[in-house]
Amino acid sequence: MFWSSSPTDNLLKILPHVRGTYKKNVPLSKYTWFGVGGPAEVMFFPEDEDDLAFFMKNRPYNLPTFIIGAGSNLLIRDGGIPGVVIKLDNKNFKKVTVGENTLTLGAGFRNGSLEKTLIEKGIGGLEFLCSIPGVIGGSVKTNAGCYGTEVKDVIEKATIVNGEGEKKTIGVDDLKLSYRSSLFPEDWIVTSITFKTHTEKPENIAKIIAENKAKRAKSQPYNERTAGSTFKNPEGLKAWELIKKSGCADLQINGAKVSEKHCNFLINTGTATAADIERLGETIIQRVKEHTSITLEWEVKRMGITK
């Protein structure tokens, strides 16, 4: 009897021999805050930066390759992602190095874990990051920010692995960060970031972080399946105001609904599919445009194929 290999098995056979781990048909719903989405054809967990560089240099030509962080600002479509999805989840991507008025963090380091480091070391200037969901690498890709500060205001440099498998140090200007976005090449994978910091009293740091978290808890959905702000604020305007004025604050499509607490947040009530969430977002865009002539732009990153 002859057994035919699946397309995924065939893909695994031609991938580089790495020190990290390949896994096939991995449900991506468990890697996103929305809790929806189809599988990654293959998921790659590199051992370290050298392993990642080796993979990028030796991967098959034109292989679809994607990087995901904590999935806090991500919508994976129900058909999943073909090719290889990379996740920097090894401890080698979560290192912390304290310098003179600098702090270098691995791209896989979680923003929520930063509070302890800042307070213990008396490091100020990065308090705003502690209340932003996600990992450090994703914070750079989206130029995350809140309460008057963005990543571009505090970043000094980043290390990256590019599509050719080259490791480079990149200055902040070359990252081309702008409001909730970046313009550096899609095949650049950020592996660590060096931030500008200053010395601060631990009690002051703790106070700022507590105040920021309290503001967020008061105005945004908490312990919900959401991906943060859905749409970018148009210049000089607030997306949530446009959504509310356009009669979209109570919209719901199957298990996807607009948050009652903040209408620029979409919620998976537990039964939503990625298609439900995306359709709800597109409905909001259409209604806001009809009502105000303004086209909202997705802040949530959408990836993958429809089912």
Coordinates of C-alpha atoms in Angstrom, one line a residue:
M1 CA 0.0 0.0 0.0
F2 CA 1.3 3.5 -0.9
W3 CA 0.7 6.4 1.4
S4 CA 0.6 9.9 -0.1
S5 CA 2.1 12.8 1.9
S6 CA 0.0 15.8 2.7
P7 CA 1.1 19.2 1.4
T8 CA 2.1 20.2 4.9
D9 CA 4.3 17.1 5.3
N10 CA 5.9 18.0 2.0
L11 CA 6.5 21.5 3.2
L12 CA 8.2 20.2 6.3
K13 CA 10.6 18.1 4.3
I14 CA 12.0 21.1 2.4
L15 CA 12.4 23.5 5.4
P16 CA 15.9 24.1 6.8
H17 CA 17.1 21.9 9.6
V18 CA 16.9 24.2 12.6
R19 CA 17.6 23.9 16.3
G20 CA 14.2 25.3 17.2
T21 CA 10.9 23.5 16.7
Y22 CA 8.5 23.1 13.8
K23 CA 4.8 22.2 14.5
K24 CA 2.2 21.6 11.8
N25 CA -1.4 22.6 11.7
V26 CA -1.3 24.6 14.9
P27 CA -4.6 26.3 15.9
L28 CA -3.8 30.0 15.9
S29 CA -7.0 30.8 17.9
K30 CA -5.0 30.0 21.1
Y31 CA -2.4 32.6 20.2
T32 CA -4.7 35.6 19.7
W33 CA -6.7 37.6 22.2
F34 CA -9.8 37.4 20.0
G35 CA -9.6 33.6 20.3
V36 CA -10.5 33.0 16.7
G37 CA -8.8 31.9 13.5
G38 CA -7.7 28.9 11.6
P39 CA -4.4 27.0 11.8
A40 CA -0.9 27.8 10.8
E41 CA 0.2 25.3 8.2
V42 CA 3.6 25.2 10.0
M43 CA 4.6 27.1 13.1
F44 CA 8.3 27.8 13.8
F45 CA 9.7 28.5 17.3
P46 CA 13.3 29.5 16.8
E47 CA 15.9 28.6 19.5
D48 CA 17.6 32.0 19.3
E49 CA 18.5 34.8 16.9
D50 CA 21.1 32.7 15.0
D51 CA 18.6 30.0 14.5
L52 CA 16.1 32.5 13.1
A53 CA 18.7 34.0 10.8
F54 CA 19.6 30.5 9.6
F55 CA 16.0 29.8 8.8
M56 CA 15.5 33.1 6.9
K57 CA 18.6 32.6 4.9
N58 CA 17.9 29.0 3.9
R59 CA 14.1 28.9 3.6
P60 CA 12.6 27.9 0.2
Y61 CA 12.3 30.8 -2.2
N62 CA 9.0 32.6 -2.1
L63 CA 7.9 30.6 1.0
P64 CA 5.1 32.6 2.7
T65 CA 6.5 33.6 6.1
F66 CA 4.7 35.6 8.9
I67 CA 5.7 36.7 12.4
I68 CA 3.2 37.0 15.2
G69 CA 3.7 38.4 18.7
A70 CA 1.2 38.0 21.6
G71 CA -1.8 38.3 19.3
S72 CA -3.2 41.2 21.2
N73 CA -3.8 43.3 18.1
L74 CA -4.4 40.5 15.6
L75 CA -7.3 39.0 13.7
I76 CA -6.5 35.6 12.1
R77 CA -9.0 34.6 9.5
D78 CA -10.8 31.3 9.7
G79 CA -8.9 29.7 6.9
G80 CA -5.7 30.1 8.8
I81 CA -2.2 31.0 7.4
P82 CA -0.4 29.0 4.7
G83 CA 3.3 28.7 4.9
V84 CA 5.3 29.3 8.1
V85 CA 4.3 31.4 11.1
I86 CA 7.2 32.4 13.3
K87 CA 6.8 33.0 17.0
L88 CA 9.7 34.2 19.2
D89 CA 8.7 32.4 22.3
N90 CA 12.0 31.0 23.5
K91 CA 13.7 32.5 26.6
N92 CA 16.5 33.8 24.4
F93 CA 14.0 36.3 23.0
K94 CA 13.0 37.5 26.4
K95 CA 16.3 38.8 27.8
V96 CA 16.6 42.0 29.8
T97 CA 19.8 44.1 29.7
V98 CA 20.2 47.3 31.8
G99 CA 22.6 49.9 30.4
E100 CA 23.4 53.5 31.2
N101 CA 20.1 55.2 30.8
T102 CA 19.0 52.4 28.4
L103 CA 17.0 49.2 28.7
T104 CA 17.3 46.5 26.1
L105 CA 14.5 43.9 25.8
G106 CA 14.1 40.9 23.7
A107 CA 11.2 41.0 21.2
G108 CA 9.3 38.2 23.0
F109 CA 9.3 40.0 26.4
R110 CA 5.8 40.8 27.5
N111 CA 4.8 44.4 28.1
G112 CA 2.9 43.2 31.2
S113 CA 6.1 41.8 32.8
L114 CA 7.9 45.2 32.4
E115 CA 6.5 46.7 35.6
K116 CA 8.6 44.5 37.9
T117 CA 11.8 45.4 36.1
L118 CA 11.2 49.1 36.1
I119 CA 10.4 49.3 39.8
E120 CA 13.2 47.0 40.9
K121 CA 15.8 48.8 38.8
G122 CA 14.4 52.4 39.3
I123 CA 14.0 52.8 35.5
G124 CA 11.6 55.6 34.3
G125 CA 10.3 56.5 30.9
L126 CA 8.6 53.3 29.9
E127 CA 5.7 53.2 32.3
F128 CA 3.2 53.6 29.5
L129 CA 4.2 50.3 27.9
C130 CA 3.1 48.4 31.0
S131 CA -0.6 49.0 30.3
I132 CA -0.4 48.1 26.6
P133 CA -1.2 44.4 25.9
G134 CA 1.3 42.5 23.8
V135 CA 5.1 41.9 23.5
I136 CA 7.9 44.3 22.9
G137 CA 8.5 43.3 19.3
G138 CA 4.8 43.9 18.4
S139 CA 4.9 47.3 20.2
V140 CA 7.6 48.5 17.8
K141 CA 5.8 47.1 14.7
T142 CA 2.6 49.0 15.6
N143 CA 4.4 52.0 17.3
A144 CA 2.2 51.4 20.3
G145 CA 1.4 54.3 22.6
C146 CA -1.0 55.7 25.1
Y147 CA -1.3 58.7 27.4
G148 CA 0.8 61.0 25.3
T149 CA 3.8 58.7 24.6
E150 CA 4.6 56.4 21.7
V151 CA 7.3 53.8 21.2
K152 CA 9.0 56.1 18.7
D153 CA 9.5 58.6 21.4
V154 CA 11.6 56.3 23.6
I155 CA 13.3 53.8 21.2
E156 CA 17.0 54.2 20.5
K157 CA 17.7 51.2 18.2
A158 CA 16.6 47.7 17.3
T159 CA 18.2 44.5 16.2
I160 CA 16.6 42.8 13.3
V161 CA 16.9 39.7 11.1
N162 CA 16.0 40.5 7.5
G163 CA 14.6 38.4 4.7
E164 CA 18.1 37.3 3.6
G165 CA 19.0 36.1 7.1
E166 CA 21.2 39.0 7.9
K167 CA 21.4 40.4 11.5
K168 CA 21.5 44.2 11.7
T169 CA 21.2 47.0 14.2
I170 CA 18.7 49.6 13.0
G171 CA 18.3 53.2 14.2
V172 CA 15.0 54.6 15.1
D173 CA 14.9 56.7 11.9
D174 CA 15.2 53.6 9.7
L175 CA 12.3 52.0 11.4
K176 CA 10.1 54.8 10.0
L177 CA 7.6 54.8 12.9
S178 CA 4.4 56.8 12.6
Y179 CA 1.0 56.9 14.2
R180 CA 0.1 53.2 15.1
S181 CA 2.2 51.9 12.2
S182 CA 5.7 51.5 10.8
L183 CA 7.1 51.5 7.3
F184 CA 10.1 49.2 7.7
P185 CA 10.2 46.2 5.3
E186 CA 7.7 43.4 6.0
D187 CA 10.5 40.8 6.0
W188 CA 12.4 42.5 8.9
I189 CA 11.9 40.6 12.1
V190 CA 12.7 42.6 15.2
T191 CA 14.6 40.5 17.8
S192 CA 15.4 43.1 20.5
I193 CA 14.9 46.8 21.2
T194 CA 17.0 49.3 23.1
F195 CA 15.0 52.1 24.8
K196 CA 16.1 55.4 26.2
T197 CA 15.4 55.6 29.9
H198 CA 16.1 57.7 33.0
T199 CA 16.6 57.1 36.7
E200 CA 13.4 57.4 38.7
K201 CA 12.2 56.6 42.2
P202 CA 10.4 53.3 42.4
E203 CA 7.4 54.8 44.2
N204 CA 7.0 57.3 41.4
I205 CA 7.1 54.5 38.7
A206 CA 4.6 52.4 40.6
K207 CA 2.3 55.4 40.9
I208 CA 2.3 56.2 37.2
I209 CA 1.8 52.6 36.2
A210 CA -1.1 52.2 38.7
E211 CA -2.8 55.4 37.4
N212 CA -2.4 54.3 33.8
K213 CA -3.9 50.9 34.5
A214 CA -6.8 52.5 36.4
K215 CA -7.6 54.8 33.5
R216 CA -7.5 51.9 31.1
A217 CA -9.7 49.7 33.3
K218 CA -12.3 52.5 33.7
S219 CA -12.6 53.3 30.0
Q220 CA -11.9 50.1 28.1
P221 CA -13.2 46.5 28.2
Y222 CA -11.5 44.3 30.7
N223 CA -11.2 40.5 30.7
E224 CA -13.0 40.4 27.3
R225 CA -11.9 38.7 24.1
T226 CA -10.9 41.8 22.2
A227 CA -7.9 43.1 20.3
G228 CA -7.7 46.6 21.6
S229 CA -8.6 49.6 19.5
T230 CA -10.1 48.4 16.2
F231 CA -9.6 51.5 14.1
K232 CA -7.0 54.3 14.0
N233 CA -8.1 57.8 15.0
P234 CA -8.3 59.9 11.8
E235 CA -6.2 63.1 12.2
G236 CA -7.8 65.5 14.6
L237 CA -10.7 63.1 15.3
K238 CA -11.7 60.2 17.5
A239 CA -12.7 56.9 16.0
W240 CA -15.1 56.1 18.8
E241 CA -17.0 59.4 18.4
L242 CA -17.4 58.7 14.6
I243 CA -18.6 55.2 15.4
K244 CA -21.1 56.4 18.0
K245 CA -22.4 59.3 15.8
S246 CA -22.9 56.9 12.9
G247 CA -25.2 54.7 15.0
C248 CA -22.8 51.7 15.3
A249 CA -22.5 51.5 19.1
D250 CA -25.0 48.7 19.4
L251 CA -24.0 46.6 16.4
Q252 CA -23.7 42.9 16.7
I253 CA -23.1 40.1 14.1
N254 CA -23.6 36.7 15.6
G255 CA -21.0 36.4 18.4
A256 CA -19.2 39.6 17.5
K257 CA -20.3 42.8 19.0
V258 CA -19.3 46.4 19.7
S259 CA -18.1 46.9 23.3
E260 CA -20.6 48.6 25.5
K261 CA -17.7 50.2 27.4
H262 CA -15.8 51.6 24.4
C263 CA -17.3 51.5 20.9
N264 CA -13.9 51.4 19.2
F265 CA -13.4 47.9 20.7
L266 CA -14.9 44.8 19.1
I267 CA -15.7 41.8 21.4
N268 CA -15.9 38.1 20.8
T269 CA -18.7 37.1 23.2
G270 CA -17.6 33.5 22.9
T271 CA -19.2 32.2 19.7
A272 CA -17.8 34.6 17.1
T273 CA -15.8 33.5 14.1
A274 CA -13.1 35.7 12.5
A275 CA -15.5 36.3 9.7
D276 CA -18.1 37.6 12.1
I277 CA -15.6 40.1 13.6
E278 CA -14.2 41.2 10.3
R279 CA -17.7 41.6 8.8
L280 CA -18.7 43.7 11.9
G281 CA -15.6 45.9 11.4
E282 CA -16.3 46.4 7.7
T283 CA -20.0 47.2 8.4
I284 CA -18.8 50.0 10.8
I285 CA -16.4 51.3 8.2
Q286 CA -19.2 51.5 5.6
R287 CA -21.7 53.2 7.9
V288 CA -19.2 55.7 9.2
K289 CA -18.3 56.6 5.6
E290 CA -21.9 57.0 4.6
H291 CA -22.6 59.2 7.7
T292 CA -19.5 61.3 7.8
S293 CA -17.6 60.8 4.5
I294 CA -14.6 59.6 6.5
T295 CA -13.1 56.2 5.9
L296 CA -11.8 54.5 9.1
E297 CA -8.6 52.5 8.8
W298 CA -8.1 49.2 10.6
E299 CA -5.7 49.3 13.5
V300 CA -6.1 45.6 14.2
K301 CA -3.9 43.7 11.8
R302 CA -5.8 41.1 9.8
M303 CA -3.9 38.0 8.5
G304 CA -4.7 34.7 6.8
I305 CA -7.3 33.4 4.3
T306 CA -11.1 33.1 4.5
K307 CA -12.7 29.8 5.0

